[in-house]
XYZ file of C-alpha atoms in Angstrom:
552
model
C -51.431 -8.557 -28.076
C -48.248 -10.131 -28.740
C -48.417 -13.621 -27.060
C -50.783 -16.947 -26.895
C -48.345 -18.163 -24.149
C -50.668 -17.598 -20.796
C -47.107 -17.972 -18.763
C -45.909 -15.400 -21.092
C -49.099 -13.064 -20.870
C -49.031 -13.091 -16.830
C -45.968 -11.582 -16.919
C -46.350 -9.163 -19.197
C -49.604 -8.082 -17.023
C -47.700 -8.351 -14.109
C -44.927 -6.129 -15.297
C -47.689 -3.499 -16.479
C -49.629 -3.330 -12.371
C -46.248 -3.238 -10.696
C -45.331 -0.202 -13.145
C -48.293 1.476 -11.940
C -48.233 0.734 -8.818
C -44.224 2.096 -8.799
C -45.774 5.468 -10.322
C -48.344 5.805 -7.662
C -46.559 4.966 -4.497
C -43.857 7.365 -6.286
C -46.044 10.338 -6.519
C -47.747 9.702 -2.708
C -43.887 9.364 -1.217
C -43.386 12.654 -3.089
C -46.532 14.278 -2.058
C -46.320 13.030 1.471
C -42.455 13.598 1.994
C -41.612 17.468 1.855
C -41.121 18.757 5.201
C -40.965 15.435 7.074
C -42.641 12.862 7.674
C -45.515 13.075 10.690
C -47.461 10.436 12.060
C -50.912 11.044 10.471
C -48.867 11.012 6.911
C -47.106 7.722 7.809
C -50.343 6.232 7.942
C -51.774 7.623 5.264
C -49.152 6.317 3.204
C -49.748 2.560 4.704
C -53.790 2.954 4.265
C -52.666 3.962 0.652
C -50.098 1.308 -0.382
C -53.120 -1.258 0.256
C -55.617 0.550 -1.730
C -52.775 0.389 -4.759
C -53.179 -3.259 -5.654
C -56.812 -2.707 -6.691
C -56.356 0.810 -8.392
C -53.301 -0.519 -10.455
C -55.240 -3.942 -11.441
C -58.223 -1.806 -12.436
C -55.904 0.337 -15.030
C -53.953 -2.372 -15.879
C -57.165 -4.389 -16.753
C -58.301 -1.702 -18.482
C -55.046 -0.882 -20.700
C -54.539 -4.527 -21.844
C -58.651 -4.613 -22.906
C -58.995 -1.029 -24.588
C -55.956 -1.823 -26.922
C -57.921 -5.395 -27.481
C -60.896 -3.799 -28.339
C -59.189 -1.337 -30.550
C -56.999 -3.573 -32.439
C -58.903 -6.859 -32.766
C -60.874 -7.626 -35.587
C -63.064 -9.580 -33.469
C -62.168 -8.851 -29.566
C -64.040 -11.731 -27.856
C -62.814 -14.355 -30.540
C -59.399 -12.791 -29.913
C -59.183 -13.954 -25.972
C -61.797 -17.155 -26.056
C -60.278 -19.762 -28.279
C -63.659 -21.697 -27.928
C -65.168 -18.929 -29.974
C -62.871 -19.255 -33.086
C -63.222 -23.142 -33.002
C -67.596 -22.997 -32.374
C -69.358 -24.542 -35.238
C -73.025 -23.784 -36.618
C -75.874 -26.349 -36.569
C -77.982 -28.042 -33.393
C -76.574 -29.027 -30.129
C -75.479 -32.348 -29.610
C -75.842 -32.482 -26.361
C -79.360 -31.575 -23.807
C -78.999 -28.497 -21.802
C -81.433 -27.430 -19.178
C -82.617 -23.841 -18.710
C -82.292 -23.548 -14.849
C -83.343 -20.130 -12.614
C -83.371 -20.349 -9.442
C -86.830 -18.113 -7.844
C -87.634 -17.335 -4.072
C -90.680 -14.887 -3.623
C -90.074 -13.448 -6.512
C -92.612 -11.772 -8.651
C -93.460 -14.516 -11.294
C -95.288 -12.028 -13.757
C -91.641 -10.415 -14.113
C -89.731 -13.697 -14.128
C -91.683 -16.111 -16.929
C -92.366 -13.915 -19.765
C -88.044 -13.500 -20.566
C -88.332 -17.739 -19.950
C -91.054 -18.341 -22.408
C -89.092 -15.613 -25.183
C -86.198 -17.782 -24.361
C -87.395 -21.474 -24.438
C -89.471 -20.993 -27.097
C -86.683 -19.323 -29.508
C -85.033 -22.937 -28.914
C -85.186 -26.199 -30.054
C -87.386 -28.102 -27.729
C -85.343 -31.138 -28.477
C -82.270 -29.862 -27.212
C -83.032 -27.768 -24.502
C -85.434 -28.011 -20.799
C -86.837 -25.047 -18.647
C -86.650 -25.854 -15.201
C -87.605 -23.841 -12.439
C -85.851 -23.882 -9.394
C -87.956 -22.337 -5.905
C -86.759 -22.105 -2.832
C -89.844 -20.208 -2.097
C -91.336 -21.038 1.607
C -94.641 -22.864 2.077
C -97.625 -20.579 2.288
C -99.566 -18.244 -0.317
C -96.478 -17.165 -1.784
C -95.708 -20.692 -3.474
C -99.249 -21.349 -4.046
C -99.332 -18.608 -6.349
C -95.558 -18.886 -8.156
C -96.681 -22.818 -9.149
C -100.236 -21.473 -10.263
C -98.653 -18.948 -12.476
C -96.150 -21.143 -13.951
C -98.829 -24.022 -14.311
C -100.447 -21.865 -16.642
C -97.179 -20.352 -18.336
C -95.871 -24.363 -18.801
C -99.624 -25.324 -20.455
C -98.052 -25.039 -23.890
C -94.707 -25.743 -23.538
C -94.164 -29.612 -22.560
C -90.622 -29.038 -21.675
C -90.963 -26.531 -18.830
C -90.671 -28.016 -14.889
C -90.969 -26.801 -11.763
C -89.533 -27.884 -8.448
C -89.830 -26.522 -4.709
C -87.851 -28.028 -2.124
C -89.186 -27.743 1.192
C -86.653 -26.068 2.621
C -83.701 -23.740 1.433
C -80.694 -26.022 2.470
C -77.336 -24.326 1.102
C -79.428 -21.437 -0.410
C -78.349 -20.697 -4.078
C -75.790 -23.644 -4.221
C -77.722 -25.857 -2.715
C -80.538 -25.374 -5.138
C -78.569 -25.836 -7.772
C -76.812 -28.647 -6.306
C -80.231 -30.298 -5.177
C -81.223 -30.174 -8.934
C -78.109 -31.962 -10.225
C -77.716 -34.829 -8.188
C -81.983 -35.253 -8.428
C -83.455 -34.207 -12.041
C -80.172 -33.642 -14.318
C -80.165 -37.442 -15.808
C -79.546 -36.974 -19.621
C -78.427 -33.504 -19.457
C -74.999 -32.362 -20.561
C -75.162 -28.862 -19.474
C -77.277 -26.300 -17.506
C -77.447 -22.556 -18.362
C -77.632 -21.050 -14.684
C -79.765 -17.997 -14.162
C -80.965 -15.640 -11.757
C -84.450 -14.009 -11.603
C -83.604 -11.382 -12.985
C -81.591 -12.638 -16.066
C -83.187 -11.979 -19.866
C -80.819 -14.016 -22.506
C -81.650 -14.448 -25.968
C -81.996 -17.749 -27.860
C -79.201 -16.726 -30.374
C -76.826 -16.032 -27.349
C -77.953 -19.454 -25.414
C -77.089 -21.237 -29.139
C -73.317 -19.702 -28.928
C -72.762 -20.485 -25.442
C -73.778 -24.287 -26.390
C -71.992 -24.495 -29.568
C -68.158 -23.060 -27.802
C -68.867 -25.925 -24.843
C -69.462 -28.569 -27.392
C -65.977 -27.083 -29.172
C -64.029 -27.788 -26.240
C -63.876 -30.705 -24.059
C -62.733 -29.349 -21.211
C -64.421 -25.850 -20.894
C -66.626 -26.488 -17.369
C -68.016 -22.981 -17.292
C -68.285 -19.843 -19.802
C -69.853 -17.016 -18.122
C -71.059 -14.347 -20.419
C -70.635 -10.403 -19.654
C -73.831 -9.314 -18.582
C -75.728 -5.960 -19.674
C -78.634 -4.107 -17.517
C -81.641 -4.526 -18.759
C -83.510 -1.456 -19.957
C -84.738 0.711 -16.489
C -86.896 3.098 -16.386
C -86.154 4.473 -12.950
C -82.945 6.920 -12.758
C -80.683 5.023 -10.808
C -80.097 1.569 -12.843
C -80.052 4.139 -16.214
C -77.406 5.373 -15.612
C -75.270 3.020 -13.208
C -75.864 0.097 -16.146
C -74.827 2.838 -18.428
C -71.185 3.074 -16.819
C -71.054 -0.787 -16.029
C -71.619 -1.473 -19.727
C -68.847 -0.110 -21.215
C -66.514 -0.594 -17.734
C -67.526 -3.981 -17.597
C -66.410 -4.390 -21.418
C -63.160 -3.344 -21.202
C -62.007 -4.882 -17.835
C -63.293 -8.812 -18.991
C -61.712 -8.374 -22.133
C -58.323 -7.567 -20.165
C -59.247 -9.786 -17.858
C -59.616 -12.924 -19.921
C -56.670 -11.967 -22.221
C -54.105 -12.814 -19.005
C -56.343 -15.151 -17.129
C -56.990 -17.812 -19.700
C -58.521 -20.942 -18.735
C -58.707 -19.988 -14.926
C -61.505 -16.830 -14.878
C -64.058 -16.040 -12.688
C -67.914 -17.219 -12.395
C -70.753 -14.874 -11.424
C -73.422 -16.837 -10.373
C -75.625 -16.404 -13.835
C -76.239 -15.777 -17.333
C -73.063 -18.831 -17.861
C -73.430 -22.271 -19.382
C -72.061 -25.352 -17.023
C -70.848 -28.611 -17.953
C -72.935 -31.138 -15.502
C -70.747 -33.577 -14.638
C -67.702 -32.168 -13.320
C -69.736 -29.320 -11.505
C -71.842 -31.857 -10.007
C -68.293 -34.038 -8.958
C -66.295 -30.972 -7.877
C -68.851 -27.805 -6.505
C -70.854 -29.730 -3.881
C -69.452 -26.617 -0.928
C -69.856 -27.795 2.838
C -70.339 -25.240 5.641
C -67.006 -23.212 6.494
C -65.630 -23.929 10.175
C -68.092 -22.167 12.046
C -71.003 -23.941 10.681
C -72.196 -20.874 7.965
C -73.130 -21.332 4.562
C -71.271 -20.202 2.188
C -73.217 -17.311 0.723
C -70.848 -15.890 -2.001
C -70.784 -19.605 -3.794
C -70.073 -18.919 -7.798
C -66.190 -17.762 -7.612
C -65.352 -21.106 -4.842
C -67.095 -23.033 -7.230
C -64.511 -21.652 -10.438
C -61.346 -22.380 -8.259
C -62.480 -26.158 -7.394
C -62.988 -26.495 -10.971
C -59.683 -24.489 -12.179
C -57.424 -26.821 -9.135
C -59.150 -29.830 -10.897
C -57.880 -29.106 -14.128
C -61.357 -27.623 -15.640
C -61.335 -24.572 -17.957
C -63.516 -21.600 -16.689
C -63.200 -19.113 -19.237
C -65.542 -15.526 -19.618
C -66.933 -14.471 -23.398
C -66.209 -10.474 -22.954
C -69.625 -9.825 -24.906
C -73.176 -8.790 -23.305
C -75.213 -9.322 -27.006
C -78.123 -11.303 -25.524
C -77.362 -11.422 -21.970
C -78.851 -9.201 -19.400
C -80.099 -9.113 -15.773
C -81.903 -6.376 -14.227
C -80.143 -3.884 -11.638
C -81.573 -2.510 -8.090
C -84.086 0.031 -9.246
C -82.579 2.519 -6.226
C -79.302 3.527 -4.594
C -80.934 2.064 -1.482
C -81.360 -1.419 -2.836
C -78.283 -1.143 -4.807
C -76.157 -0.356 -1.219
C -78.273 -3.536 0.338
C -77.011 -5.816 -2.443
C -73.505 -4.447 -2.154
C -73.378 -5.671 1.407
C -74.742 -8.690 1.224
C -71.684 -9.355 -1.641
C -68.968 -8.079 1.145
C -70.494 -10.127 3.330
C -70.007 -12.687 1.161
C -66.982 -11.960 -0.280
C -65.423 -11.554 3.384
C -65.850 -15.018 3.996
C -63.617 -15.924 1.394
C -60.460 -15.307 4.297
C -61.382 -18.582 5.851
C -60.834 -20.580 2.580
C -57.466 -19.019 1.212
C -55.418 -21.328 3.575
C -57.198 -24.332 2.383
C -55.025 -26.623 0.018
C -55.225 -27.676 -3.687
C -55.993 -24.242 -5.160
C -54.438 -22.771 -7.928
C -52.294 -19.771 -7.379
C -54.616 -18.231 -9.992
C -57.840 -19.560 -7.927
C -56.216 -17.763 -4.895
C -55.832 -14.344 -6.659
C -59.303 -14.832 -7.582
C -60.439 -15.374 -4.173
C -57.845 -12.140 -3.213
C -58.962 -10.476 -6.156
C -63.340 -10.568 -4.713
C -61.384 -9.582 -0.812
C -59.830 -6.269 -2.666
C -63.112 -5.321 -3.952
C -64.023 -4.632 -0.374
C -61.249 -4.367 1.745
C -60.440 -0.953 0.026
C -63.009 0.812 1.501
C -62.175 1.501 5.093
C -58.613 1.937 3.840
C -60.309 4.739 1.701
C -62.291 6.109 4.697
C -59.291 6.174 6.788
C -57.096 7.912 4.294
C -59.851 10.666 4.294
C -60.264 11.272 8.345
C -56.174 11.162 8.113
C -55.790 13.525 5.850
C -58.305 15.950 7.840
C -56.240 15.573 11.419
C -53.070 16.450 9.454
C -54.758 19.361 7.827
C -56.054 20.336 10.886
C -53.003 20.252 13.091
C -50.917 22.248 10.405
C -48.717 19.507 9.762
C -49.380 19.068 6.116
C -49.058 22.779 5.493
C -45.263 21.739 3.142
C -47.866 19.466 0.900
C -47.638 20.607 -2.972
C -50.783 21.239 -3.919
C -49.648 20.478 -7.566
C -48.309 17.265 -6.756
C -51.292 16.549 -4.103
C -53.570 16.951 -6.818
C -52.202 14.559 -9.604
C -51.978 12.195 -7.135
C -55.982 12.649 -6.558
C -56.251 12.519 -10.142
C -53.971 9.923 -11.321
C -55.359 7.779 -8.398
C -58.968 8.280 -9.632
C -58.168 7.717 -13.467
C -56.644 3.982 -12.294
C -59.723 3.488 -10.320
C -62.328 4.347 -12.526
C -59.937 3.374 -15.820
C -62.627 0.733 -16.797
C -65.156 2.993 -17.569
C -62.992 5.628 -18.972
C -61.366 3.043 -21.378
C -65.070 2.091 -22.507
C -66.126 5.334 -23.171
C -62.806 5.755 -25.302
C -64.032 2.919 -27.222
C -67.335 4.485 -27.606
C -65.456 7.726 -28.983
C -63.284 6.297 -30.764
C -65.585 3.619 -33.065
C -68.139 5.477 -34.918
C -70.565 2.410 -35.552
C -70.508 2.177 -31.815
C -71.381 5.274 -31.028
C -73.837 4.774 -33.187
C -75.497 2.868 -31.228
C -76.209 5.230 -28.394
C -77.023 8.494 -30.431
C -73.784 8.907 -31.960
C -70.512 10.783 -30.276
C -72.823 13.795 -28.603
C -74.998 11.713 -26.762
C -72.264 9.094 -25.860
C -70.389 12.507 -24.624
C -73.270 13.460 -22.632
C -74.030 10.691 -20.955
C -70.221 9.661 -19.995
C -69.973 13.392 -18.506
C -73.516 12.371 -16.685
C -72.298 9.011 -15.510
C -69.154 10.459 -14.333
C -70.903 13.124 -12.048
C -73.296 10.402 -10.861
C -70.273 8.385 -9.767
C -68.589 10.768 -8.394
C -71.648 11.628 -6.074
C -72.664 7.969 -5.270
C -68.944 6.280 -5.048
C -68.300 7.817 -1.154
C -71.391 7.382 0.025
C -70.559 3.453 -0.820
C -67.348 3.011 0.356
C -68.438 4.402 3.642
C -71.499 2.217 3.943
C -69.066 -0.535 3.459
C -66.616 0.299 6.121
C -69.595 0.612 8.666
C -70.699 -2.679 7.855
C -67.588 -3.922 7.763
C -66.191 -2.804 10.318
C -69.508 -4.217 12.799
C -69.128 -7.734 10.402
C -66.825 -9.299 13.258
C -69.252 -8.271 15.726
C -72.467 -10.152 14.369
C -73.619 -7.431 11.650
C -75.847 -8.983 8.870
C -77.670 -7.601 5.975
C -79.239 -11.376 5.318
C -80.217 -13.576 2.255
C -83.886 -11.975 1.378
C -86.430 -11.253 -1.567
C -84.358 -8.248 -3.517
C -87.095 -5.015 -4.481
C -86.891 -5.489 -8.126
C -89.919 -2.759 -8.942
C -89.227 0.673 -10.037
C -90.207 2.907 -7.069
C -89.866 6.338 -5.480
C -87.749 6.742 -2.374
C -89.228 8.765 0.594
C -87.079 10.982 2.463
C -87.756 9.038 5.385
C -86.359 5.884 3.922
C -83.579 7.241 2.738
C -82.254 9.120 5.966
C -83.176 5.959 7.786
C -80.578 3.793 5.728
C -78.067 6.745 4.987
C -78.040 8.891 8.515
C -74.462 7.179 9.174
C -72.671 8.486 5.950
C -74.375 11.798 6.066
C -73.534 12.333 9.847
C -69.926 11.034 8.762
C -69.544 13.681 5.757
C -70.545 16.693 8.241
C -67.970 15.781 10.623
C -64.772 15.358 8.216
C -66.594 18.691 6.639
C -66.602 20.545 10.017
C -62.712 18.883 10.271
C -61.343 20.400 6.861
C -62.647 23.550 7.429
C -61.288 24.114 10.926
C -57.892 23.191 8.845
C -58.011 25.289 5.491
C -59.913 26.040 2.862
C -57.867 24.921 0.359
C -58.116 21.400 2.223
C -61.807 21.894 2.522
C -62.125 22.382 -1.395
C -59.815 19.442 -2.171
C -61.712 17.128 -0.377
C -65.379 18.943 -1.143
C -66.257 16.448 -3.843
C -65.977 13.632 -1.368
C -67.829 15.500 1.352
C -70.758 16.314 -0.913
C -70.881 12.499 -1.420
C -71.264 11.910 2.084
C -73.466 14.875 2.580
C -75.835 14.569 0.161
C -76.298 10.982 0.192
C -79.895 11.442 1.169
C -80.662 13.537 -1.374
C -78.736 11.707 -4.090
C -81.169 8.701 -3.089
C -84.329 10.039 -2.944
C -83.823 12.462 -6.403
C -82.186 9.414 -8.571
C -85.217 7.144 -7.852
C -87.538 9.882 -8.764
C -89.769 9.925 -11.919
C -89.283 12.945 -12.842
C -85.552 13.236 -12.708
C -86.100 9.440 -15.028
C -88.009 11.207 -17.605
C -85.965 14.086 -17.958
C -82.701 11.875 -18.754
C -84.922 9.455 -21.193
C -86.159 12.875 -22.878
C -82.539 13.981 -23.383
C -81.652 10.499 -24.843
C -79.007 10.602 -22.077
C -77.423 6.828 -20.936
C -79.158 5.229 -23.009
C -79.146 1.493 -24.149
C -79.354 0.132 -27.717
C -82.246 -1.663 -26.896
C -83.941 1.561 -26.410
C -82.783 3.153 -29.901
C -84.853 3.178 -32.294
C -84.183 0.420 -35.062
C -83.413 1.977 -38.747
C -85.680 1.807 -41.390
C-alpha cells in the first residue's frame, strides 16, 4: 500500500468506507424512491443507513487486506513492523504460559500444554494454571490430573482461588499482582487454545524487538473438528478472518484490538493500566480484553495484531446451539461497552474500537426490522413501483460488503496456487467455499434474529450467564434444538405467511432468509450430526491443512 504514515493510512481507509457507504445508500434511495416515498420505506431506509457502517467497514477491511495479501511478499511483515525488526536466538526475558480453566475437562486441556511447554526452553518460559473452578469434586479432580501431568515438568503451577472475583480479568489480574515476580511477559490463553512452540518463540522474539509493544494478539485458526458445524464455520472464519486483520492492522497501527487469548502481554504496564472496576451499576465487566487494549492504547502502549494463524488455534462450539449461546454471551458483553464510551482519556481510535465490538451487534435488530418492513410494504401494495433489478443489486451488493471477508479469502485461495494447495488444490477450495457459502447463508438469519430477541429482553434483565462452554462433539436432539430455536422458527413462518399474502415475487426475494428462520431446527440438529460430518470429511470438503496429508 502506498503509505507508512498511520495519519495518512486512516484517511485513505476512511475515504474508501465513505465511498461505499455513498454507493449503498445511493442504490437503497434509488430502490426505495420510485413512486414516493411511504412510511414503511422511510423506515426502512433509516434501519438501513445504520446497518451501512458495518457492511462498508467489512468491504473496506476486506479490499485494503486482499490487495495486501496479493501484493506483499510477506503480508504480516508488511503491516507489523515488530516482525521485520524480530531477531533469532533465546528470549531474554521469562514469560509465563497462563490459561485460565473453570470445570473444564482437564484430559482436553493439558495434553496441547505439555506439547507446548515442553517444545520450550524451560529456562525461559513457566506453565501456570489458572482455576477458577468451585470447591467440590470438580477441583479435586482438575488438581489431581494436573498433579500428575506437572510430575515431570518442574516448571508447571497451579493455582485456585477460592472464589471467581472479576471472572476472566480478575484471574488474570489475581495472578499478576500475586505470582508474576520475575516475569516479563505472559502468553494469555483460553481452554481451548493449542499454540505451537515455534509460534510462542515469534511472539517473544517481536516483544523483545520493541519496547513499547504491550500486547500482540495472534489470528487464531479452529482447531481440527470432527463434528459438522465447527468444519465448516472455522473453514469460512479462516480465510475471512485473514483478510479482514490484515486490513485491519494495515490502518490501525499501534492501536488494534485484543481478544482475550492466544496474545503475548507485557507484565508491567498491563498489570499498572488493566486492573477494570465494576461499571456504575455494580456488574462486572464481562467482555474485558478490548477495555483492556484502549487503557493501554490512551496510555501510550502499542497493541498491535500479527494477521497469521501458523501455530495458533482454539477450538470452536461443536454445534449451532452452543455456537448461538456463546454469541450472546459476547453481545451481552459487548453491550456493556455503551456505559464506558463517555468515560474520558480514550483514544479516538480506542472509542471506534469500543463502537466498532457495539456494531457487531447492534445490526441485528436493524436487520430484523428491515425484513418485517419490507413485508408490511409488500403487503399493503405500496412497494408495488420497486425495480426489481435495482431491488436486487441492492440485496446483492449489500451481501457481497457483508460477507466481503470471506469472499476476499477465498479469492486468495483461488488466486495462489501453493495455497490452494494446501486444502486439495482449486476444486476442493471451490467446493468447500460454495459449501460454506450455503451454510452461511442458512445459519446467518437464524443468528441475527436470536440476537435481536435477546437483545431486545437485555434491558429487561435477560441473561445467558458466565458458565462451563460444551466443548465435546455431540449430536443434537430435535427436542433441544426446538427448545432453543422455537422463537426464530415461529418468527420465519410469520414474515413467510406476510410475503405471501403480498406477492410472490416478494415471497421469493426474501425466501432465502425465511428458510433461515424456518429451518433453523433442522439446520441444528443435521449440522451436528455424524453422518452429515463424515460425508463432508469423505468429500475432503472444508478442510484444514492440518488434516492434509503431509507429502512424501
Amino acid at each position: 500500500m502506498p503509505t507508512e504514515s498511520p495519519l495518512l493510512r486512516r484517511a485513505v481507509f476512511l475515504l474508501l468506507v465513505l465511498a461505499i457507504t455513498a454507493g449503498l445508500v445511493a442504490l437503497a434511495i434509488a430502490v426505495l424512491a420510485p413512486g414516493g416515498w411511504t412510511v414503511w420505506e422511510v423506515m426502512i431506509l433509516a434501519c438501513y443507513l445504520g446497518t451501512v457502517p458495518w457492511s462498508a467497514l467489512s468491504a473496506a477491511n476486506a479490499l485494503v487486506g486482499l490487495v495486501i495479501l496479493l501484493g506483499a511478499r510477506d503480508p504480516p511483515a508488511a503491516v507489523l513492523p515488530a516482525l521485520r525488526a524480530a531477531r533469532p536466538g533465546p528470549p531474554r526475558g521469562r514469560t509465563a504460559i497462563a490459561i485460565c480453566v473453570r470445570n473444564e475437562d482437564m484430559s482436553a486441556v493439558l495434553p496441547p500444554l505439555g506439547r507446548l511447554i515442553d517444545g520450550l526452553p524451560a529456562a525461559c518460559f513457566d506453565l501456570w494454571v489458572l482455576s477458577d473452578t468451585p470447591a467440590g469434586e470438580a477441583a479435586i479432580a482438575e488438581e489431581a490430573a494436573f498433579l500428575a501431568f506437572a510430575r515431570t515438568r518442574p516448571n508447571a503451577h497451579y493455582r485456585r482461588r477460592t472464589a471467581n472475583e472479576g471472572f476472566k480479568a480478575g484471574n488474570v489480574m489475581d495472578f499478576l499482582d500475586n505470582h508474576a515476580d520475575g516475569l516479563a511477559y505472559f502468553l494469555c490463553l483460553d481452554a481451548d487454545s493449542e499454540m505451537t512452540p515455534a509460534a510462542v518463540l515469534r511472539l517473544v522474539a517481536c516483544m523483545e524487538a520493541d519496547d513499547r509493544l504491550a500486547i500482540l494478539q495472534q489470528l487464531i485458526h479452529g482447531r481440527p473438528a470432527t463434528a459438522a458445524f465447527p468444519r465448516v464455520f472455522q473453514f469460512g472464519m479462516r480465510h475471512g478472518m485473514r483478510a479482514w486483520a490484515t486490513g485491519q492492522a494495515w490502518w490501525q497501527g499501534d492501536e488494534g484490538p485484543y481478544w482475550g487469548h492466544n496474545a503475548l502481554i507485557r507484565i508491567a504496564p498491563f498489570r499498572e493500566l488493566c486492573r477494570l472496576g465494576p461499571l456504575p451499576d455494580g456488574s462486572r465487566i464481562l467482555s474485558h480484553d478490548q477495555v483492556e487494549a484502549t487503557r493501554l492504547h490512551a496510555a501510550g502502549w502499542k497493541v498491535r495484531v500479527l494477521p497469521d494463524d501458523t501455530g495458533s488455534a482454539e477450538g470452536n462450539p461443536p454445534t449451532f446451539g452452543d455456537f448461538v449461546t456463546r454469541d450472546l454471551r459476547w453481545a451481552g458483553g459487548n453491550m456493556q461497552y455503551l456505559a464506558l464510551l463517555r468515560l474520558p482519556g480514550q483514544t479516538l481510535m480506542a472509542r471506534w474500537q469500543l463502537v466498532q465490538a457495539i456494531l457487531l451487534f447492534l445490526g441485528a435488530p436493524l436487520w430484523c426490522a428491515i425484513l418485517l418492513l419490507a413485508g408490511l410494504n409488500a403487503l399493503t401494495g405500496a412497494g408495488a413501483s420497486t425495480p426489481t433489478g435495482l431491488l436486487v443489486l441492492l440485496l446483492a451488493a449489500t451481501w457481497a460488503c457483508h460477507y466481503a471477508a470471506k469472499l476476499a479469502g477465498y479469492a486468495e485461495l483461488l488466486l495462489n496456487p501453493a495455497l490452494a494447495a494446501r486444502h486439495g488444490g482449486r476444486g476442493a477450495v471451490a467446493r468447500s467455499a460454495a459449501a460454506e457459502i450455503a451454510f452461511t447463508t442458512l445459519m446467518e438469519p437464524a443468528r441475527l434474529m436470536a440476537q435481536s430477541l435477546f437483545l431486545l429482553a437485555l434491558p429487561f434483565g435477560m441473561r445467558v450467564g458466565w458458565t462451563a462452554q460444551n466443548r465435546a462433539d455431540r449430536g443434537v436432539s430435535w427436542g433441544d434444538a426446538a427448545r432453543q430455536f422455537w422463537a426464530p422458527t415461529l418468527a420465519g413462518v410469520v414474515f413467510g405467511a406476510i410475503f405471501a399474502a403480498a406477492s410472490p415475487l416478494a415471497l421469493l426475494l426474501a425466501a432465502p432468509v425465511l428458510l433461515s428462520l424456518v429451518l433453523a431446527i433442522p439446520f441444528a440438529v443435521v449440522t451436528a450430526d455424524p453422518g452429515f460430518s463424515a460425508w463432508l470429511r469423505a468429500r475432503g470438503i472444508c478442510a484444514l491443512p492440518e488434516e492434509m496429508p503431509v507429502p512424501a
